[in-house]
Coordinates of C-alpha atoms in Angstrom, one line a residue:
M1 CA 3.9 16.4 27.5
N2 CA 3.0 20.1 27.0
R3 CA 5.7 22.5 26.7
K4 CA 5.3 26.3 27.0
I5 CA 7.4 28.2 24.4
Q6 CA 9.7 30.6 26.0
S7 CA 12.2 31.4 23.2
A8 CA 12.2 31.2 19.5
L9 CA 14.7 31.3 16.7
I10 CA 13.3 32.8 13.5
S11 CA 15.3 32.8 10.3
V12 CA 13.4 32.7 6.9
F13 CA 13.7 33.6 3.3
Y14 CA 10.0 34.0 2.7
K15 CA 8.3 36.4 5.2
D16 CA 4.8 36.7 4.0
G17 CA 2.3 35.5 6.7
L18 CA 5.0 35.5 9.4
D19 CA 3.9 38.7 11.1
K20 CA 0.9 37.2 12.9
I21 CA 3.0 34.5 14.5
V22 CA 5.7 37.0 15.6
R23 CA 3.0 39.2 17.2
L24 CA 1.4 36.2 19.0
L25 CA 4.8 35.2 20.4
H26 CA 5.5 38.8 21.6
D27 CA 2.1 38.9 23.2
N28 CA 3.0 35.7 25.2
Q29 CA 6.5 37.2 26.3
V30 CA 8.5 34.9 24.1
T31 CA 12.2 35.8 23.6
I32 CA 12.9 36.0 19.9
Y33 CA 16.3 35.5 18.3
S34 CA 16.8 36.3 14.6
T35 CA 19.2 37.1 11.8
G36 CA 19.7 39.5 8.9
G37 CA 16.6 40.3 6.8
T38 CA 14.3 38.4 9.3
Q39 CA 15.7 40.5 12.1
N40 CA 14.9 43.6 10.2
F41 CA 11.4 42.4 9.4
I42 CA 10.6 41.7 13.1
E43 CA 12.1 45.1 14.2
E44 CA 9.9 46.9 11.6
L45 CA 6.9 45.4 13.4
G46 CA 8.0 47.2 16.5
I47 CA 8.9 43.9 18.3
P48 CA 12.1 43.5 20.3
V49 CA 14.4 40.8 18.8
I50 CA 17.9 39.6 19.9
A51 CA 20.4 39.3 17.0
V52 CA 22.0 35.8 16.7
E53 CA 25.3 37.7 16.4
D54 CA 24.8 39.0 20.0
L55 CA 24.1 35.5 21.3
T56 CA 27.1 33.9 19.6
S57 CA 29.6 36.8 19.8
Y58 CA 30.2 36.0 16.1
P59 CA 29.1 38.2 13.1
S60 CA 27.6 36.7 10.0
I61 CA 30.7 35.8 7.9
F62 CA 31.7 34.6 4.5
G63 CA 29.0 36.5 2.7
G64 CA 26.2 35.0 4.9
R65 CA 27.4 31.5 4.4
V66 CA 27.9 31.2 8.2
K67 CA 25.3 32.9 10.4
T68 CA 23.7 30.2 12.8
L69 CA 26.3 27.4 12.8
H70 CA 27.4 27.8 16.4
P71 CA 27.2 25.8 19.5
K72 CA 25.1 28.4 21.3
V73 CA 22.5 28.0 18.6
F74 CA 22.5 24.3 18.1
G75 CA 23.2 23.6 21.7
G76 CA 20.1 25.6 22.5
I77 CA 18.0 23.5 20.2
L78 CA 19.5 20.1 20.7
H79 CA 20.0 19.8 24.5
R80 CA 17.6 17.5 26.2
R81 CA 15.7 19.3 28.9
A82 CA 15.0 16.0 30.8
N83 CA 18.7 15.1 30.7
E84 CA 20.5 16.4 33.8
N85 CA 23.9 16.4 32.1
D86 CA 22.6 18.3 29.1
V87 CA 21.0 20.9 31.3
K88 CA 24.2 21.2 33.4
T89 CA 26.3 21.7 30.2
A90 CA 24.0 24.3 28.7
A91 CA 24.1 26.2 32.0
E92 CA 27.9 26.0 32.2
F93 CA 28.3 27.4 28.7
E94 CA 25.5 29.9 29.1
I95 CA 23.5 28.3 26.2
P96 CA 19.9 29.4 26.3
A97 CA 17.1 26.9 25.5
I98 CA 15.4 27.4 22.1
D99 CA 11.8 26.1 22.1
L100 CA 10.6 27.1 18.7
V101 CA 12.5 27.1 15.4
I102 CA 10.9 28.8 12.5
V103 CA 13.1 28.4 9.4
D104 CA 12.8 27.9 5.7
L105 CA 15.3 27.2 3.0
Y106 CA 16.9 29.2 0.1
P107 CA 14.8 28.7 -3.1
F108 CA 17.2 26.2 -4.8
E109 CA 14.7 24.6 -7.1
E110 CA 13.3 28.0 -8.2
T111 CA 16.8 29.3 -8.8
V112 CA 17.5 26.3 -11.1
A113 CA 14.2 26.6 -13.0
S114 CA 15.0 30.4 -13.6
G115 CA 18.0 29.5 -15.7
A116 CA 20.4 31.2 -13.3
S117 CA 24.2 30.7 -13.4
E118 CA 25.8 27.9 -11.6
E119 CA 27.4 30.3 -9.2
D120 CA 24.0 31.7 -8.3
I121 CA 22.6 28.1 -7.9
I122 CA 25.3 27.0 -5.7
E123 CA 24.8 30.0 -3.4
K124 CA 21.1 28.9 -3.1
I125 CA 22.2 25.6 -1.4
D126 CA 21.1 26.2 2.2
I127 CA 23.5 24.9 4.9
G128 CA 22.4 26.5 8.1
G129 CA 18.7 26.2 7.5
I130 CA 18.8 22.5 6.6
A131 CA 20.9 21.9 9.8
L132 CA 18.4 23.8 11.9
I133 CA 15.5 21.8 10.4
R134 CA 17.3 18.6 11.3
G135 CA 18.3 19.6 14.7
A136 CA 14.9 20.9 15.7
A137 CA 13.1 17.8 14.3
K138 CA 15.5 15.4 16.0
N139 CA 14.8 17.1 19.3
Y140 CA 10.9 17.2 18.8
E141 CA 10.6 16.0 22.5
D142 CA 11.5 19.5 23.5
V143 CA 11.4 21.8 20.3
L144 CA 8.5 22.8 17.8
L145 CA 9.8 23.0 14.2
V146 CA 8.1 25.1 11.5
S147 CA 9.9 24.4 8.2
S148 CA 7.7 26.0 5.6
R149 CA 5.4 29.0 5.2
S150 CA 2.8 26.6 4.2
Q151 CA 2.6 25.6 7.8
Y152 CA 2.1 29.1 9.3
D153 CA -1.7 29.0 9.6
D154 CA -1.7 25.6 11.3
V155 CA 1.0 26.6 13.7
Y156 CA -0.7 29.8 14.4
A157 CA -4.0 28.0 15.2
I158 CA -2.2 25.6 17.6
L159 CA -0.3 28.4 19.5
E160 CA -3.3 30.6 19.8
E161 CA -5.5 27.8 21.1
K162 CA -2.9 26.5 23.6
N163 CA -1.4 29.9 24.7
C164 CA 1.9 29.2 23.1
A165 CA 2.3 25.8 24.3
T166 CA 2.4 22.5 22.3
D167 CA 2.0 18.9 23.1
L168 CA 4.3 16.0 22.0
E169 CA 1.9 15.0 19.2
D170 CA 2.1 18.5 17.7
R171 CA 5.8 18.6 17.8
K172 CA 6.3 15.1 16.3
H173 CA 3.9 16.0 13.5
F174 CA 5.9 19.1 12.5
A175 CA 9.2 17.2 12.9
K176 CA 7.9 14.7 10.3
L177 CA 7.1 17.5 8.0
G178 CA 10.6 18.9 8.6
F179 CA 12.3 15.7 7.6
A180 CA 10.1 15.7 4.4
T181 CA 11.3 19.1 3.6
S182 CA 14.9 18.3 4.1
S183 CA 14.6 14.9 2.1
H184 CA 12.9 16.9 -0.7
Y185 CA 15.5 19.6 -0.7
D186 CA 18.6 17.3 -0.6
T187 CA 17.2 15.1 -3.4
A188 CA 16.6 18.2 -5.6
I189 CA 20.2 19.1 -5.1
H190 CA 21.3 15.6 -5.9
G191 CA 19.2 15.7 -9.0
Y192 CA 20.8 18.9 -10.1
F193 CA 24.4 17.6 -9.8
S194 CA 23.4 14.2 -11.3
G195 CA 21.6 15.7 -14.2
I196 CA 18.5 13.7 -13.1
E197 CA 15.1 15.3 -13.4
N198 CA 12.5 14.5 -10.8
A199 CA 15.1 12.5 -8.8
E200 CA 13.2 13.1 -5.6
N201 CA 11.0 10.5 -3.9
F202 CA 7.4 11.6 -4.7
R203 CA 6.5 11.4 -0.9
T204 CA 8.8 14.3 -0.2
K205 CA 6.4 16.6 -2.2
P206 CA 3.3 18.3 -0.4
A207 CA 0.6 15.7 0.3
K208 CA -3.1 16.2 -0.1
T209 CA -5.4 13.5 1.1
L210 CA -8.3 12.8 -1.3
R211 CA -11.8 11.8 -0.4
Y212 CA -11.1 8.4 -2.1
G213 CA -9.3 6.9 -5.1
E214 CA -10.5 5.5 -8.3
N215 CA -13.3 3.8 -6.3
P216 CA -14.8 4.7 -3.0
H217 CA -13.2 1.7 -1.2
Q218 CA -9.6 3.0 -2.2
A219 CA -7.7 5.4 -0.2
A220 CA -5.8 8.1 -2.2
T221 CA -3.3 11.0 -1.7
F222 CA -2.0 13.5 -4.3
Y223 CA 1.7 14.4 -3.9
G224 CA 2.6 17.8 -5.5
D225 CA 1.7 21.4 -5.5
L226 CA -1.6 21.8 -7.5
E227 CA -1.8 25.5 -6.5
A228 CA 1.4 26.2 -8.5
M229 CA -0.3 24.9 -11.6
F230 CA -4.0 25.9 -11.2
E231 CA -5.9 28.6 -9.4
Q232 CA -9.3 27.1 -8.5
I233 CA -11.8 29.9 -8.6
H234 CA -15.0 27.9 -8.1
G235 CA -16.4 24.5 -7.2
K236 CA -15.6 21.6 -4.8
E237 CA -12.3 19.8 -4.4
L238 CA -10.8 17.7 -7.2
S239 CA -11.1 14.0 -6.9
Y240 CA -8.7 11.2 -8.0
N241 CA -10.6 10.6 -11.2
N242 CA -10.8 14.4 -11.8
L243 CA -7.0 14.7 -11.5
M244 CA -6.6 11.8 -14.1
D245 CA -8.8 13.6 -16.5
V246 CA -7.2 16.9 -15.9
D247 CA -3.9 15.3 -16.6
A248 CA -5.2 13.9 -19.9
C249 CA -6.6 17.3 -20.9
V250 CA -3.2 19.1 -20.2
R251 CA -1.2 16.7 -22.2
M252 CA -3.5 16.9 -25.2
I253 CA -4.2 20.6 -25.3
D254 CA -0.4 21.4 -25.1
E255 CA -0.1 19.8 -28.6
F256 CA -2.1 22.7 -30.1
E257 CA -1.1 26.2 -30.8
E258 CA -4.4 27.2 -32.6
L259 CA -7.4 28.0 -30.7
T260 CA -8.8 24.6 -29.4
Y261 CA -11.2 22.9 -27.2
V262 CA -10.7 19.3 -25.8
I263 CA -13.3 17.4 -24.1
V264 CA -12.1 14.4 -22.1
K265 CA -13.9 11.4 -20.3
H266 CA -12.2 8.6 -18.6
N267 CA -8.7 9.8 -19.8
N268 CA -9.8 9.6 -23.5
A269 CA -10.8 12.5 -25.8
C270 CA -14.5 12.4 -26.8
G271 CA -14.2 15.8 -28.5
V272 CA -11.5 17.9 -30.1
A273 CA -11.9 20.9 -32.4
S274 CA -9.9 23.9 -33.5
A275 CA -11.6 26.9 -35.0
A276 CA -11.6 30.7 -35.5
T277 CA -13.7 31.4 -32.4
P278 CA -14.1 29.9 -29.0
K279 CA -17.7 29.2 -29.4
E280 CA -17.2 27.4 -32.7
A281 CA -14.4 25.4 -31.4
Y282 CA -16.4 24.3 -28.3
L283 CA -19.5 23.4 -30.3
N284 CA -17.5 21.4 -32.8
A285 CA -15.7 19.6 -30.1
L286 CA -19.1 18.8 -28.4
A287 CA -20.7 17.6 -31.7
C288 CA -18.1 14.8 -31.9
D289 CA -19.8 12.8 -29.0
P290 CA -22.3 14.9 -27.0
V291 CA -23.4 11.7 -25.1
S292 CA -20.0 11.0 -23.7
A293 CA -19.4 14.7 -23.0
F294 CA -21.9 14.5 -20.1
G295 CA -19.8 14.5 -16.9
S296 CA -16.6 15.4 -18.8
V297 CA -13.6 17.6 -18.1
I298 CA -13.0 20.4 -20.6
I299 CA -9.9 22.4 -21.5
T300 CA -9.1 25.2 -23.8
N301 CA -6.0 27.3 -24.6
H302 CA -8.0 30.4 -25.1
K303 CA -10.0 32.8 -22.8
V304 CA -13.5 31.7 -22.1
D305 CA -15.9 34.4 -23.2
K306 CA -19.6 35.0 -22.5
A307 CA -20.9 33.4 -25.8
T308 CA -19.0 30.2 -25.2
A309 CA -20.0 30.2 -21.5
E310 CA -23.6 30.3 -22.5
E311 CA -23.2 27.1 -24.5
L312 CA -21.1 25.4 -22.0
N313 CA -23.8 26.1 -19.3
E314 CA -26.1 23.8 -21.2
L315 CA -23.9 20.9 -20.5
F316 CA -23.3 19.0 -17.2
F317 CA -19.5 18.8 -16.9
E318 CA -17.2 18.4 -14.0
I319 CA -14.4 20.9 -14.7
I320 CA -13.3 23.4 -17.2
I321 CA -9.7 24.7 -17.5
A322 CA -8.6 27.8 -19.2
P323 CA -5.9 30.4 -19.1
S324 CA -8.5 33.1 -18.2
F325 CA -12.2 33.7 -18.0
D326 CA -14.1 36.8 -18.9
E327 CA -16.1 38.3 -15.9
D328 CA -19.5 37.8 -17.7
A329 CA -18.5 34.3 -18.6
L330 CA -17.7 33.6 -14.8
E331 CA -21.2 34.9 -13.8
I332 CA -22.8 32.3 -16.0
L333 CA -20.4 29.3 -15.2
K334 CA -20.6 29.9 -11.4
K335 CA -24.4 29.3 -11.4
K336 CA -23.6 25.6 -10.7
K337 CA -22.1 25.5 -7.2
N338 CA -20.1 22.3 -7.7
R339 CA -18.7 22.9 -11.0
R340 CA -14.9 23.4 -10.9
L341 CA -13.4 26.3 -12.7
L342 CA -9.6 26.3 -13.0
I343 CA -7.2 28.9 -14.3
R344 CA -4.1 27.1 -15.6
K345 CA -0.8 28.9 -14.7
E346 CA 2.5 28.7 -16.7
V347 CA 4.4 25.9 -15.1
S348 CA 7.3 23.9 -16.5
L349 CA 6.3 20.2 -16.5
G350 CA 8.9 17.3 -16.0
K351 CA 10.0 15.2 -19.0
T352 CA 9.9 11.9 -17.1
Q353 CA 7.1 9.7 -16.0
Y354 CA 6.8 6.8 -13.5
R355 CA 4.5 3.9 -13.0
S356 CA 4.4 1.5 -10.1
L357 CA 3.8 -2.1 -10.9
L358 CA 4.7 -5.6 -9.5
N359 CA 7.3 -5.1 -6.8
G360 CA 8.9 -2.0 -8.4
V361 CA 8.6 1.2 -10.4
L362 CA 9.0 1.8 -14.2
E363 CA 10.6 5.0 -15.3
Q364 CA 10.6 6.4 -18.8
D365 CA 11.0 9.6 -20.9
K366 CA 7.6 11.2 -21.6
D367 CA 6.5 11.0 -25.3
L368 CA 7.2 14.5 -26.2
S369 CA 7.6 13.8 -30.1
I370 CA 5.0 14.9 -32.4
E371 CA 5.3 14.6 -36.1
K372 CA 4.3 17.5 -38.5
A373 CA 4.1 17.7 -42.2
G374 CA 7.8 18.1 -42.6
D375 CA 8.3 14.7 -41.0
F376 CA 5.8 12.9 -43.2
K377 CA 7.2 10.5 -45.8
T378 CA 4.7 9.9 -48.6
A379 CA 4.5 6.0 -49.2
T380 CA 1.9 6.1 -52.0
S381 CA 1.8 7.5 -55.5
R382 CA -0.5 10.2 -54.5
T383 CA 0.6 12.9 -52.1
P384 CA -2.0 14.3 -49.6
T385 CA -3.4 17.6 -50.6
A386 CA -2.8 20.7 -48.4
D387 CA -6.1 20.3 -46.6
E388 CA -5.6 16.6 -46.1
T389 CA -2.1 17.1 -44.7
K390 CA -3.4 19.7 -42.2
A391 CA -6.1 17.2 -41.2
L392 CA -3.5 14.4 -40.8
E393 CA -1.4 16.6 -38.5
F394 CA -4.5 17.5 -36.4
A395 CA -5.6 13.9 -36.1
L396 CA -2.1 12.6 -35.2
K397 CA -1.9 15.1 -32.3
I398 CA -5.1 13.4 -30.8
C399 CA -4.3 9.7 -31.5
K400 CA -1.0 10.2 -29.7
H401 CA -2.9 10.7 -26.4
L402 CA -5.6 7.9 -26.7
K403 CA -5.4 4.4 -25.3
S404 CA -4.0 1.8 -27.7
N405 CA -5.1 0.4 -30.1
N406 CA -6.7 3.5 -31.4
V407 CA -7.8 5.2 -34.7
V408 CA -8.8 8.9 -35.1
L409 CA -11.0 10.2 -37.9
A410 CA -10.9 13.9 -38.6
K411 CA -11.6 16.7 -41.1
D412 CA -11.4 20.5 -41.1
G413 CA -10.0 20.9 -37.6
Q414 CA -12.5 18.6 -36.0
M415 CA -12.4 15.1 -34.7
L416 CA -15.3 13.2 -36.2
A417 CA -14.8 10.1 -34.2
C418 CA -12.3 7.9 -32.5
G419 CA -11.9 4.3 -31.5
V420 CA -9.8 3.7 -28.4
G421 CA -8.4 0.9 -26.2
Q422 CA -9.2 -2.0 -28.5
T423 CA -7.2 -5.2 -28.7
S424 CA -7.6 -5.1 -32.6
R425 CA -6.9 -2.0 -34.7
V426 CA -9.8 -3.2 -36.9
D427 CA -12.1 -3.1 -34.0
A428 CA -10.9 0.5 -33.0
L429 CA -11.7 1.5 -36.7
K430 CA -15.1 0.0 -36.7
Q431 CA -15.8 1.7 -33.3
A432 CA -14.9 5.0 -34.8
I433 CA -17.0 4.5 -37.9
D434 CA -20.0 3.5 -35.8
K435 CA -19.6 6.6 -33.7
A436 CA -19.4 8.9 -36.7
A437 CA -22.5 7.4 -38.0
E438 CA -24.3 7.7 -34.7
F439 CA -23.7 11.4 -34.7
G440 CA -24.4 12.1 -38.3
F441 CA -20.9 12.8 -39.7
D442 CA -20.2 12.3 -43.2
L443 CA -16.7 10.7 -43.6
N444 CA -16.2 11.4 -47.3
G445 CA -13.0 13.4 -47.6
A446 CA -12.0 12.7 -44.0
V447 CA -8.6 11.4 -42.9
M448 CA -7.4 8.6 -40.6
A449 CA -4.6 8.6 -38.1
S450 CA -3.3 5.5 -36.3
E451 CA -0.7 5.5 -33.5
A452 CA 0.9 2.2 -34.6
F453 CA 1.3 0.5 -37.9
F454 CA -1.3 -1.5 -39.9
P455 CA -0.2 -5.2 -39.9
F456 CA -2.6 -6.0 -42.7
P457 CA -4.4 -4.0 -45.4
D458 CA -7.8 -4.6 -43.8
C459 CA -7.9 -1.2 -42.0
V460 CA -7.2 0.9 -45.1
E461 CA -9.8 -1.0 -47.1
I462 CA -12.4 -0.5 -44.4
A463 CA -11.5 3.2 -44.2
K464 CA -11.6 3.7 -48.0
N465 CA -15.1 2.2 -48.2
V466 CA -16.5 4.9 -45.9
G467 CA -14.9 7.7 -47.8
I468 CA -11.4 8.2 -46.1
T469 CA -9.0 9.7 -48.6
A470 CA -5.7 10.0 -46.6
V471 CA -4.0 8.1 -43.9
V472 CA -1.1 8.7 -41.5
Q473 CA 0.6 5.9 -39.6
P474 CA 4.1 5.2 -38.3
G475 CA 4.9 2.3 -40.7
G476 CA 7.2 -0.4 -39.8
S477 CA 5.2 -3.7 -40.5
I478 CA 6.8 -6.3 -42.6
K479 CA 3.6 -6.1 -44.6
D480 CA 3.5 -2.4 -45.0
Q481 CA 3.6 -2.9 -48.9
L482 CA 0.2 -4.6 -48.9
S483 CA -1.4 -1.5 -47.3
I484 CA 0.5 0.8 -49.6
D485 CA -0.5 -1.3 -52.7
Y486 CA -4.2 -1.2 -51.7
C487 CA -4.1 2.7 -51.3
N488 CA -2.3 3.1 -54.7
E489 CA -5.1 1.0 -56.3
N490 CA -7.8 3.1 -54.7
N491 CA -6.3 6.7 -54.9
V492 CA -5.8 6.9 -51.1
A493 CA -2.8 8.9 -50.0
M494 CA -0.7 7.4 -47.3
V495 CA 2.1 9.0 -45.3
M496 CA 4.4 7.4 -42.7
T497 CA 6.2 9.0 -39.7
G498 CA 8.5 6.3 -38.5
V499 CA 7.4 7.1 -35.0
R500 CA 5.1 4.9 -32.9
H501 CA 2.9 6.3 -30.2
F502 CA 1.6 3.4 -28.1
L503 CA -0.2 4.4 -24.9
H504 CA -1.1 1.9 -22.3

């Protein structure tokens, strides 16, 4: 059933984008009720507004904790227009019908993230707003709810097209969004009091339908706010597989403080390099495996300049992510219309990860440990040189983020090759050696990193025979001594970290 909006209650924290809806309501002779700062905002637009205090005959009290919690407000929202007794009661107590509720919530999560005091955090727990959302959503038969500024454009389009009327489908859709908002908000509060990070159900987050999933026959949705993390300045929408590779890129680049480029394909790095200049870092990363880099996703922790953009433009890649781009670099990179260019924003990421499987969900802490030189325990008679130690640190950062079993070969701030996702560590090493040979790398003086221990000395023997001079591994095998003995006999330095980095 279509319902013409004749009255609206507007009470919001965020007012950007609200003005066009208010003007449209006014043009359609809609009576507007409001409170506090929102009332002032509407009055500054030159539009008449009735204060909620005038409706209820009660002022805002307790420092603003109680403003809209009154029968004349909630009765106006909740009374059923098709119910004769409800209509009679509303008339008896002079309760005006409220057909539209535009409300958002105090920024609880943002206040927590800011490191504010507990007192400030508690004051950002919205009471009236959450009640208004639930009340308006419950009575979607009669009331349209707008529960987030992200809905303003859609609501404006509907109201403009239908002359400030809505149908049942419209109202039920926005009621669903309202309950998602309230669910997300309450679970965030529960998470704060429980000390549980990411306690909310993922379905309470903003949802974006993707073209398809990992394959075209699979439906897919992303739940989260990508715009909070990236500004997309060019190119088509991100796909499911793009997002998987973007996540792999972000996890790996965050290990590096020095200027670094990472090239990812199918969630594994096919090129990583750190260097003094962006162009050198990119070219060194590309040299690792220029074949796999075709159609890849690239990330850097440094501004993209013109010289690097000219080199990048020679490669077909899906996405590049950077903290910023020079204008002349953008002119070059935007020549390919589908190429995605993302500016990464500073966003705090969670420390918990989830995976659905069987008939449930696994939850675990993210692997945020990375071992540096101070954590290395030399297991052999020879200690790694300073250059070898630096290379071992570099290689370990990479192998932590590759599928197990994996091995990384590196030298001078450049990944020379890697073997990933093998059921045998020997096979992973052989894969890496073959890759290095294919692209012309000399492994003499290079180092090897492994995310898990060597159960036998075969890997260190194979590595030594192609020129590897130092090795880092977690240790922990009952046969560690066999590998240590081989290294001692062949002047190979080995350090152990005591920390395994399986990735499946």
